[in-house]
Short mmCIF file of C-alpha atoms in Angstrom, two decimals:
data_model
loop_
_atom_site.label_atom_id
_atom_site.label_comp_id
_atom_site.label_asym_id
_atom_site.label_seq_id
_atom_site.Cartn_x
_atom_site.Cartn_y
_atom_site.Cartn_z
CA UNK A 1 37.11 -6.73 -0.08
CA UNK A 2 35.13 -5.52 2.92
CA UNK A 3 32.82 -2.51 2.86
CA UNK A 4 30.88 -0.64 5.51
CA UNK A 5 27.14 -1.12 5.32
CA UNK A 6 25.63 2.27 6.12
CA UNK A 7 21.86 2.04 6.00
CA UNK A 8 19.07 4.51 6.51
CA UNK A 9 16.97 1.87 8.22
CA UNK A 10 17.15 0.30 11.64
CA UNK A 11 17.21 -3.30 12.76
CA UNK A 12 13.63 -4.52 12.66
CA UNK A 13 12.17 -7.66 14.19
CA UNK A 14 8.76 -8.84 12.97
CA UNK A 15 7.25 -9.05 16.46
CA UNK A 16 8.32 -5.56 17.50
CA UNK A 17 5.17 -3.98 16.05
CA UNK A 18 7.32 -1.07 14.90
CA UNK A 19 4.94 -0.20 12.05
CA UNK A 20 1.87 -0.12 14.25
CA UNK A 21 0.18 -2.67 12.01
CA UNK A 22 -1.68 -5.76 13.09
CA UNK A 23 1.24 -8.09 12.41
CA UNK A 24 0.90 -11.46 14.10
CA UNK A 25 4.19 -12.60 15.63
CA UNK A 26 5.36 -16.16 15.72
CA UNK A 27 3.91 -17.91 18.79
CA UNK A 28 7.41 -19.19 19.55
CA UNK A 29 9.95 -16.57 18.41
CA UNK A 30 13.47 -17.92 17.99
CA UNK A 31 15.83 -17.47 20.94
CA UNK A 32 17.88 -15.07 18.82
CA UNK A 33 15.50 -12.65 17.08
CA UNK A 34 15.62 -12.74 13.30
CA UNK A 35 16.87 -9.50 11.78
CA UNK A 36 14.88 -8.30 8.79
CA UNK A 37 17.61 -5.96 7.62
CA UNK A 38 21.24 -6.35 8.47
CA UNK A 39 22.69 -3.90 10.95
CA UNK A 40 26.23 -5.18 10.53
CA UNK A 41 28.80 -2.40 10.27
CA UNK A 42 31.17 -4.34 8.01
CA UNK A 43 30.33 -7.05 5.52
CA UNK A 44 32.09 -8.48 2.48
CA UNK A 45 31.03 -6.62 -0.64
CA UNK A 46 28.59 -8.56 -2.84
CA UNK A 47 29.85 -9.29 -6.34
CA UNK A 48 28.15 -9.89 -9.65
CA UNK A 49 29.88 -13.26 -9.88
CA UNK A 50 28.60 -14.27 -6.45
CA UNK A 51 25.01 -13.34 -7.25
CA UNK A 52 25.18 -15.07 -10.62
CA UNK A 53 26.39 -18.28 -8.99
CA UNK A 54 23.46 -18.17 -6.62
CA UNK A 55 20.59 -17.51 -8.99
CA UNK A 56 21.46 -17.83 -12.70
CA UNK A 57 20.31 -21.42 -13.06
CA UNK A 58 17.09 -20.67 -11.16
CA UNK A 59 16.43 -17.57 -13.25
CA UNK A 60 17.01 -19.48 -16.47
CA UNK A 61 14.56 -22.17 -15.39
CA UNK A 62 11.92 -19.63 -14.40
CA UNK A 63 12.45 -17.72 -17.63
CA UNK A 64 11.39 -20.77 -19.62
CA UNK A 65 7.87 -20.42 -18.20
CA UNK A 66 7.23 -16.80 -19.19
CA UNK A 67 8.69 -13.40 -19.87
CA UNK A 68 10.92 -12.72 -16.87
CA UNK A 69 12.71 -9.49 -15.97
CA UNK A 70 15.23 -9.53 -13.14
CA UNK A 71 17.30 -6.86 -11.42
CA UNK A 72 19.50 -7.35 -8.35
CA UNK A 73 21.57 -4.48 -6.99
CA UNK A 74 23.77 -3.76 -4.00
CA UNK A 75 21.30 -1.76 -1.92
CA UNK A 76 24.05 0.19 -0.16
CA UNK A 77 25.63 1.45 -3.39
CA UNK A 78 23.00 0.91 -6.08
CA UNK A 79 25.56 -1.01 -8.16
CA UNK A 80 23.93 -3.61 -10.46
CA UNK A 81 24.84 -7.21 -9.67
CA UNK A 82 22.54 -9.24 -11.93
CA UNK A 83 20.26 -8.28 -14.80
CA UNK A 84 17.92 -10.06 -17.16
CA UNK A 85 15.76 -7.78 -19.33
CA UNK A 86 16.12 -5.28 -16.49
CA UNK A 87 15.33 -2.32 -18.78
CA UNK A 88 12.33 -3.96 -20.45
CA UNK A 89 9.02 -2.44 -19.37
CA UNK A 90 6.65 -5.02 -17.89
CA UNK A 91 3.26 -5.13 -16.19
CA UNK A 92 4.15 -4.78 -12.50
CA UNK A 93 0.82 -5.68 -10.87
CA UNK A 94 0.90 -4.59 -7.22
CA UNK A 95 4.65 -3.97 -7.09
CA UNK A 96 3.74 -0.59 -8.57
CA UNK A 97 2.55 0.24 -5.05
CA UNK A 98 6.24 0.76 -4.23
CA UNK A 99 6.23 3.67 -6.65
CA UNK A 100 2.87 4.90 -5.37
CA UNK A 101 4.35 4.89 -1.87
CA UNK A 102 7.40 6.83 -3.01
CA UNK A 103 5.24 9.43 -4.75
CA UNK A 104 3.12 9.87 -1.63
CA UNK A 105 6.06 10.08 0.79
CA UNK A 106 7.95 12.60 -1.35
CA UNK A 107 4.85 14.78 -1.85
CA UNK A 108 3.12 14.76 1.53
CA UNK A 109 4.41 15.05 5.07
CA UNK A 110 4.41 11.54 6.62
CA UNK A 111 2.62 13.03 9.64
CA UNK A 112 -0.21 14.53 7.57
CA UNK A 113 -3.71 13.24 8.30
CA UNK A 114 -6.85 13.19 6.18
CA UNK A 115 -9.87 14.98 7.63
CA UNK A 116 -13.50 13.97 7.49
CA UNK A 117 -15.62 16.94 8.47
CA UNK A 118 -19.21 17.99 9.05
CA UNK A 119 -20.40 21.48 8.26
CA UNK A 120 -23.73 23.26 8.54
CA UNK A 121 -25.90 23.10 5.45
CA UNK A 122 -27.90 25.84 3.75
CA UNK A 123 -31.18 24.65 5.21
CA UNK A 124 -32.13 24.60 8.91
CA UNK A 125 -31.43 21.17 10.35
CA UNK A 126 -29.15 20.16 7.46
CA UNK A 127 -25.65 18.92 8.13
CA UNK A 128 -23.12 18.08 5.41
CA UNK A 129 -20.74 15.14 5.78
CA UNK A 130 -17.64 16.05 3.74
CA UNK A 131 -15.27 13.31 2.62
CA UNK A 132 -11.57 14.12 2.71
CA UNK A 133 -10.41 10.88 1.16
CA UNK A 134 -9.84 8.82 4.32
CA UNK A 135 -10.32 5.18 3.26
CA UNK A 136 -9.93 3.85 6.80
CA UNK A 137 -12.79 5.83 8.37
CA UNK A 138 -14.86 3.59 10.67
CA UNK A 139 -18.45 3.80 11.81
CA UNK A 140 -17.62 2.93 15.42
CA UNK A 141 -15.12 0.99 17.51
CA UNK A 142 -15.66 -2.10 15.36
CA UNK A 143 -13.89 -0.72 12.30
CA UNK A 144 -11.66 -2.72 9.98
CA UNK A 145 -8.48 -0.63 10.22
CA UNK A 146 -6.53 0.02 13.45
CA UNK A 147 -6.59 3.52 14.96
CA UNK A 148 -9.18 4.74 12.46
CA UNK A 149 -11.23 7.92 12.74
CA UNK A 150 -14.87 7.20 13.66
CA UNK A 151 -18.26 8.48 12.56
CA UNK A 152 -19.78 7.97 16.02
CA UNK A 153 -17.24 10.37 17.51
CA UNK A 154 -17.97 12.80 14.69
CA UNK A 155 -21.69 12.58 15.45
CA UNK A 156 -20.99 13.42 19.11
CA UNK A 157 -19.01 16.50 18.02
CA UNK A 158 -21.87 17.68 15.83
CA UNK A 159 -24.43 17.38 18.60
CA UNK A 160 -22.15 19.31 20.95
CA UNK A 161 -21.52 22.06 18.38
CA UNK A 162 -25.18 22.76 17.60
CA UNK A 163 -27.25 25.07 19.80
CA UNK A 164 -29.32 23.19 22.41
CA UNK A 165 -32.62 22.02 21.02
CA UNK A 166 -31.49 22.09 17.39
CA UNK A 167 -33.16 19.30 15.43
CA UNK A 168 -31.06 17.60 12.75
CA UNK A 169 -33.36 16.68 9.88
CA UNK A 170 -31.11 15.93 6.91
CA UNK A 171 -27.61 14.63 6.08
CA UNK A 172 -26.03 15.75 2.82
CA UNK A 173 -23.08 13.70 1.57
CA UNK A 174 -20.30 15.66 -0.14
CA UNK A 175 -17.78 13.38 -1.88
CA UNK A 176 -16.90 15.92 -4.56
CA UNK A 177 -13.19 16.00 -3.66
CA UNK A 178 -12.57 13.12 -6.08
CA UNK A 179 -13.55 13.35 -9.74
CA UNK A 180 -13.82 11.07 -12.74
CA UNK A 181 -14.77 7.36 -12.90
CA UNK A 182 -15.02 5.46 -9.62
CA UNK A 183 -13.52 2.33 -11.22
CA UNK A 184 -10.10 2.24 -12.82
CA UNK A 185 -8.98 0.97 -16.24
CA UNK A 186 -9.23 -2.61 -15.05
CA UNK A 187 -10.26 -5.99 -16.41
CA UNK A 188 -14.03 -6.44 -16.23
CA UNK A 189 -13.84 -9.04 -13.46
CA UNK A 190 -12.00 -6.77 -11.02
CA UNK A 191 -14.89 -4.49 -9.95
CA UNK A 192 -17.04 -6.67 -7.77
CA UNK A 193 -14.23 -9.15 -7.15
CA UNK A 194 -13.86 -8.04 -3.54
CA UNK A 195 -10.30 -6.72 -3.60
CA UNK A 196 -11.25 -3.18 -4.52
CA UNK A 197 -14.40 -1.08 -4.68
CA UNK A 198 -15.59 2.19 -6.17
CA UNK A 199 -13.15 4.93 -5.19
CA UNK A 200 -14.95 7.88 -3.59
CA UNK A 201 -13.75 10.62 -1.25
CA UNK A 202 -16.06 9.35 1.49
CA UNK A 203 -16.26 5.72 2.56
CA UNK A 204 -16.03 3.58 5.66
CA UNK A 205 -13.73 0.59 6.14
CA UNK A 206 -12.35 0.76 2.60
CA UNK A 207 -15.89 0.43 1.28
CA UNK A 208 -16.42 -2.97 2.92
CA UNK A 209 -19.93 -4.00 3.84
CA UNK A 210 -18.57 -6.22 6.61
CA UNK A 211 -15.80 -4.43 8.52
CA UNK A 212 -14.93 -7.34 10.80
CA UNK A 213 -11.10 -7.23 11.02
CA UNK A 214 -11.04 -10.95 11.84
CA UNK A 215 -11.69 -11.72 8.18
CA UNK A 216 -8.31 -10.21 7.30
CA UNK A 217 -7.34 -8.64 4.00
CA UNK A 218 -9.21 -11.06 1.76
CA UNK A 219 -11.90 -10.55 -0.85
CA UNK A 220 -14.78 -8.72 0.81
CA UNK A 221 -18.06 -7.45 -0.59
CA UNK A 222 -17.96 -3.68 -1.14
CA UNK A 223 -20.66 -1.02 -1.29
CA UNK A 224 -21.62 0.06 -4.82
CA UNK A 225 -22.02 3.62 -3.52
CA UNK A 226 -19.65 3.81 -0.55
CA UNK A 227 -20.21 7.54 -0.02
CA UNK A 228 -23.96 7.14 0.38
CA UNK A 229 -23.42 4.07 2.58
CA UNK A 230 -21.22 6.17 4.87
CA UNK A 231 -23.82 8.93 4.88
CA UNK A 232 -26.55 6.51 5.86
CA UNK A 233 -24.44 5.11 8.69
CA UNK A 234 -23.83 8.66 9.90
CA UNK A 235 -27.53 9.49 9.67
CA UNK A 236 -28.38 6.44 11.77
CA UNK A 237 -25.95 7.64 14.43
CA UNK A 238 -27.87 10.92 14.45
CA UNK A 239 -31.23 9.18 14.73
CA UNK A 240 -32.26 9.76 11.12
CA UNK A 241 -33.50 7.41 8.41
CA UNK A 242 -31.89 6.43 5.10
CA UNK A 243 -34.43 8.64 3.32
CA UNK A 244 -32.90 11.66 5.08
CA UNK A 245 -29.61 11.26 3.16
CA UNK A 246 -28.77 12.69 -0.23
CA UNK A 247 -25.74 13.82 -2.22
CA UNK A 248 -24.76 17.46 -2.49
CA UNK A 249 -21.95 19.88 -1.80
CA UNK A 250 -21.04 21.87 1.25
CA UNK A 251 -21.86 25.58 1.10
CA UNK A 252 -18.85 27.90 0.72
CA UNK A 253 -17.45 29.10 4.06
CA UNK A 254 -19.84 26.84 5.95
CA UNK A 255 -19.54 26.56 9.73
CA UNK A 256 -17.57 23.48 10.73
CA UNK A 257 -19.39 21.34 13.29
CA UNK A 258 -16.94 18.49 13.67
CA UNK A 259 -13.74 16.91 12.39
CA UNK A 260 -12.00 13.54 12.75
CA UNK A 261 -8.57 12.61 11.40
CA UNK A 262 -7.17 9.53 9.72
CA UNK A 263 -4.02 7.75 10.84
CA UNK A 264 -0.90 9.57 9.56
CA UNK A 265 0.01 9.29 5.89
CA UNK A 266 2.99 7.09 6.72
CA UNK A 267 0.71 4.61 8.50
CA UNK A 268 -1.61 4.57 5.48
CA UNK A 269 1.37 3.87 3.23
CA UNK A 270 2.41 0.99 5.46
CA UNK A 271 -1.11 -0.47 5.41
CA UNK A 272 -1.20 -0.16 1.63
CA UNK A 273 2.10 -2.00 1.22
CA UNK A 274 2.05 -4.75 3.83
CA UNK A 275 -1.48 -5.87 2.92
CA UNK A 276 -1.48 -4.70 -0.72
CA UNK A 277 -4.64 -2.70 -0.01
CA UNK A 278 -5.91 -1.50 -3.39
CA UNK A 279 -8.45 1.00 -2.07
CA UNK A 280 -5.88 2.69 0.15
CA UNK A 281 -3.50 2.83 -2.84
CA UNK A 282 -6.03 4.53 -5.09
CA UNK A 283 -6.99 7.07 -2.45
CA UNK A 284 -3.34 7.93 -1.76
CA UNK A 285 -2.72 8.43 -5.49
CA UNK A 286 -5.49 11.04 -5.47
CA UNK A 287 -3.91 12.79 -2.51
CA UNK A 288 -0.73 13.15 -4.58
CA UNK A 289 -2.84 14.59 -7.39
CA UNK A 290 -4.45 17.15 -5.10
CA UNK A 291 -1.12 18.20 -3.64
CA UNK A 292 0.36 18.68 -7.11
CA UNK A 293 -2.54 20.55 -8.66
CA UNK A 294 -3.98 17.69 -10.70
CA UNK A 295 -7.60 16.45 -10.70
CA UNK A 296 -8.19 13.82 -8.03
CA UNK A 297 -8.91 11.08 -10.56
CA UNK A 298 -7.16 8.04 -11.99
CA UNK A 299 -5.69 10.17 -14.76
CA UNK A 300 -4.72 13.01 -12.44
CA UNK A 301 -3.18 10.68 -9.90
CA UNK A 302 -1.16 8.92 -12.58
CA UNK A 303 0.23 12.18 -13.92
CA UNK A 304 1.02 13.53 -10.46
CA UNK A 305 2.81 10.40 -9.31
CA UNK A 306 4.99 10.29 -12.42
CA UNK A 307 5.88 13.94 -11.83
CA UNK A 308 6.70 13.30 -8.17
CA UNK A 309 9.06 10.44 -8.97
CA UNK A 310 10.82 12.41 -11.69
CA UNK A 311 11.21 15.69 -9.81
CA UNK A 312 11.86 14.36 -6.30
CA UNK A 313 13.82 11.17 -6.97
CA UNK A 314 15.00 11.42 -10.57
CA UNK A 315 13.12 8.25 -11.49
CA UNK A 316 11.65 8.34 -15.00
CA UNK A 317 10.19 5.83 -17.40
CA UNK A 318 7.29 4.49 -15.32
CA UNK A 319 3.83 4.45 -16.90
CA UNK A 320 1.00 4.81 -14.39
CA UNK A 321 -2.65 4.21 -15.19
CA UNK A 322 -3.69 3.63 -11.58
CA UNK A 323 -2.11 3.58 -8.13
CA UNK A 324 -2.86 0.01 -7.09
CA UNK A 325 -1.44 -2.05 -9.94
CA UNK A 326 -4.78 -3.60 -10.88
CA UNK A 327 -4.49 -2.02 -14.31
CA UNK A 328 -2.65 -3.85 -17.08
CA UNK A 329 -1.76 -0.49 -18.56
CA UNK A 330 0.94 0.16 -15.94
CA UNK A 331 4.52 -0.38 -17.08
CA UNK A 332 7.69 -0.52 -14.96
CA UNK A 333 11.15 -1.96 -15.43
CA UNK A 334 12.81 -4.22 -12.90
CA UNK A 335 15.76 -1.84 -12.90
CA UNK A 336 13.59 1.11 -11.91
CA UNK A 337 12.18 -0.79 -8.95
CA UNK A 338 15.63 -1.67 -7.62
CA UNK A 339 16.76 1.94 -8.11
CA UNK A 340 13.89 3.01 -5.89
CA UNK A 341 14.57 0.35 -3.26
CA UNK A 342 18.22 1.40 -3.06
CA UNK A 343 17.10 5.00 -2.52
CA UNK A 344 14.69 3.86 0.19
CA UNK A 345 17.56 2.61 2.38
CA UNK A 346 19.82 5.54 1.57
CA UNK A 347 20.22 7.94 4.54
CA UNK A 348 19.89 10.77 2.02
CA UNK A 349 16.20 9.87 1.64
CA UNK A 350 14.72 9.62 5.14
CA UNK A 351 11.32 10.54 3.70
CA UNK A 352 11.17 7.02 2.20
CA UNK A 353 11.43 5.23 5.56
CA UNK A 354 7.74 4.34 5.44
CA UNK A 355 8.31 2.43 2.24
CA UNK A 356 10.74 0.07 3.98
CA UNK A 357 8.69 -0.40 7.16
CA UNK A 358 5.61 -1.11 5.06
CA UNK A 359 7.12 -4.08 3.24
CA UNK A 360 5.79 -7.47 4.28
CA UNK A 361 8.24 -9.82 5.99
CA UNK A 362 8.81 -13.27 4.50
CA UNK A 363 7.02 -15.92 6.52
CA UNK A 364 5.75 -13.36 9.02
CA UNK A 365 3.39 -10.65 7.86
CA UNK A 366 1.02 -9.29 5.27
CA UNK A 367 1.10 -10.78 1.80
CA UNK A 368 4.22 -12.79 2.65
CA UNK A 369 2.83 -14.41 5.80
CA UNK A 370 1.96 -17.62 3.96
CA UNK A 371 4.83 -17.63 1.49
CA UNK A 372 8.29 -19.14 1.90
CA UNK A 373 6.69 -21.82 4.10
CA UNK A 374 8.44 -24.69 2.31
CA UNK A 375 11.73 -25.77 3.99
CA UNK A 376 13.40 -25.11 0.65
CA UNK A 377 12.75 -21.41 1.17
CA UNK A 378 13.83 -21.30 4.83
CA UNK A 379 16.82 -18.95 4.28
CA UNK A 380 14.38 -16.18 3.31
CA UNK A 381 12.12 -16.33 6.37
CA UNK A 382 12.58 -13.20 8.43
CA UNK A 383 15.36 -11.91 6.16
CA UNK A 384 13.29 -10.60 3.27
CA UNK A 385 11.03 -7.57 3.08
CA UNK A 386 9.12 -7.41 -0.18
CA UNK A 387 6.06 -6.35 -2.14
CA UNK A 388 4.10 -8.95 -4.05
CA UNK A 389 2.11 -8.53 -7.24
CA UNK A 390 -0.44 -10.81 -8.89
CA UNK A 391 -2.77 -10.57 -11.87
CA UNK A 392 -3.82 -13.32 -14.25
CA UNK A 393 -0.59 -14.27 -16.00
CA UNK A 394 1.44 -11.72 -14.00
CA UNK A 395 3.51 -12.58 -10.92
CA UNK A 396 5.96 -10.11 -9.42
CA UNK A 397 8.09 -9.69 -6.32
CA UNK A 398 10.37 -6.81 -5.36
CA UNK A 399 12.09 -5.88 -2.14
CA UNK A 400 15.14 -6.17 0.09
CA UNK A 401 17.04 -9.22 1.26
CA UNK A 402 19.86 -9.65 3.74
CA UNK A 403 22.23 -12.39 2.60
CA UNK A 404 23.96 -14.98 4.77
CA UNK A 405 27.02 -12.70 4.88
CA UNK A 406 24.97 -9.66 5.95
CA UNK A 407 24.90 -7.97 2.54
CA UNK A 408 21.78 -5.96 1.78
CA UNK A 409 20.50 -6.48 -1.76
CA UNK A 410 17.55 -4.97 -3.59
CA UNK A 411 15.77 -7.20 -6.08
CA UNK A 412 12.90 -7.04 -8.54
CA UNK A 413 11.42 -10.04 -10.37
CA UNK A 414 8.67 -9.35 -12.94
CA UNK A 415 7.08 -12.32 -14.72
CA UNK A 416 4.54 -11.65 -17.48
CA UNK A 417 2.64 -14.16 -19.57
CA UNK A 418 3.51 -16.74 -16.95
CA UNK A 419 1.63 -19.54 -15.17
CA UNK A 420 0.76 -19.35 -11.49
CA UNK A 421 3.46 -21.91 -10.71
CA UNK A 422 6.15 -19.33 -11.45
CA UNK A 423 5.43 -17.74 -8.09
CA UNK A 424 7.30 -20.59 -6.45
CA UNK A 425 10.21 -19.99 -8.83
CA UNK A 426 10.36 -16.35 -7.73
CA UNK A 427 10.39 -17.37 -4.09
CA UNK A 428 13.15 -19.86 -4.83
CA UNK A 429 15.30 -17.15 -6.43
CA UNK A 430 14.86 -14.83 -3.46
CA UNK A 431 15.61 -17.65 -0.99
CA UNK A 432 18.81 -18.35 -2.92
CA UNK A 433 19.82 -14.71 -2.50
CA UNK A 434 19.10 -14.91 1.23
CA UNK A 435 21.27 -18.00 1.59
CA UNK A 436 24.04 -16.64 -0.58
CA UNK A 437 27.32 -15.17 0.61
CA UNK A 438 27.34 -13.40 -2.77
CA UNK A 439 30.96 -12.24 -2.39
#
């Protein structure tokens, strides 16, 4: 049987830079560019028998090492093709960012931007730096994130807006947009581990002390009080000292003196997904909370995201306790993840396009740049877009794969209580899908 593959996504090549992210292309791209998603108009329909032939033995072997949930569906129809404990809730680790992305993209306009502003304070010479939740805000042109808003440009706006001769004597930092604890319900070793920091409505470079982008998305020391650190950097740009900075709140109806805008929400979603950026994830969860009338906290973000998925996409059963997946309290089923992925390539859901473009490409970008590098996994390179997830004892992988026959499948593999070695087993399963005709 042959079916038409009608997708809501376009042909994407890893070196096209279509997401605007800092994706490093292969120094010697193949003569025929590798398609990440099939654009074939007609392909043989995948069958459950074909998928089972390709992966059952591998799944059984991996399942001996830990609790393994598996779901594989035909992404063009949503029809299930292979299941193992697919309705059993498991700790998803960072694959929950797929659901965070969906909640963001169905709640906010992808073109929305987050504003960092400065307003006049109550006292003469006082300016108030107001955080709007932009995690990518940079101090100057040497910021960590591409195309970020900058404090030095904001300082120039403030000087131009004030009457000539006005002396700025004090910077007040207003990060009151976010409420509740700055750390999530995480294991004790996660704060301070370098992959996340305190979540505040004002920060620069995701809270990193060293914003050098050359270090990449690896563990990086973070400010303990990122809002005050940003305020001190802003004060220095204005010629003030650290002692001239304190926390406070902007006066009601205060005169705006300057404003800079983050990259669009869709770009932030892509950054969150391709690099598994935990700080960006937690900030975006709070933006969903604000848009849906919940407190901008871990609890409020969790409630708002669950509501967004249920009301906008009909997806229920997920348990959120944070937006990044660092919490072990999150619960998701493999079947729910593949339902979402099938919706993401459905032309009926164009709002989810940023979810697909944000997925890392096997052997090429983001968290998959250094995976699938064994020749055994070669069929997956360039043909898989996926989100990774890792906590101690938890290894997950969910995304889209184009098979050898041009079939587009969605998959989710969730391993709990499993050794680190199972990650290779997950890659092996996905590579088998990529090399499978599956008809």
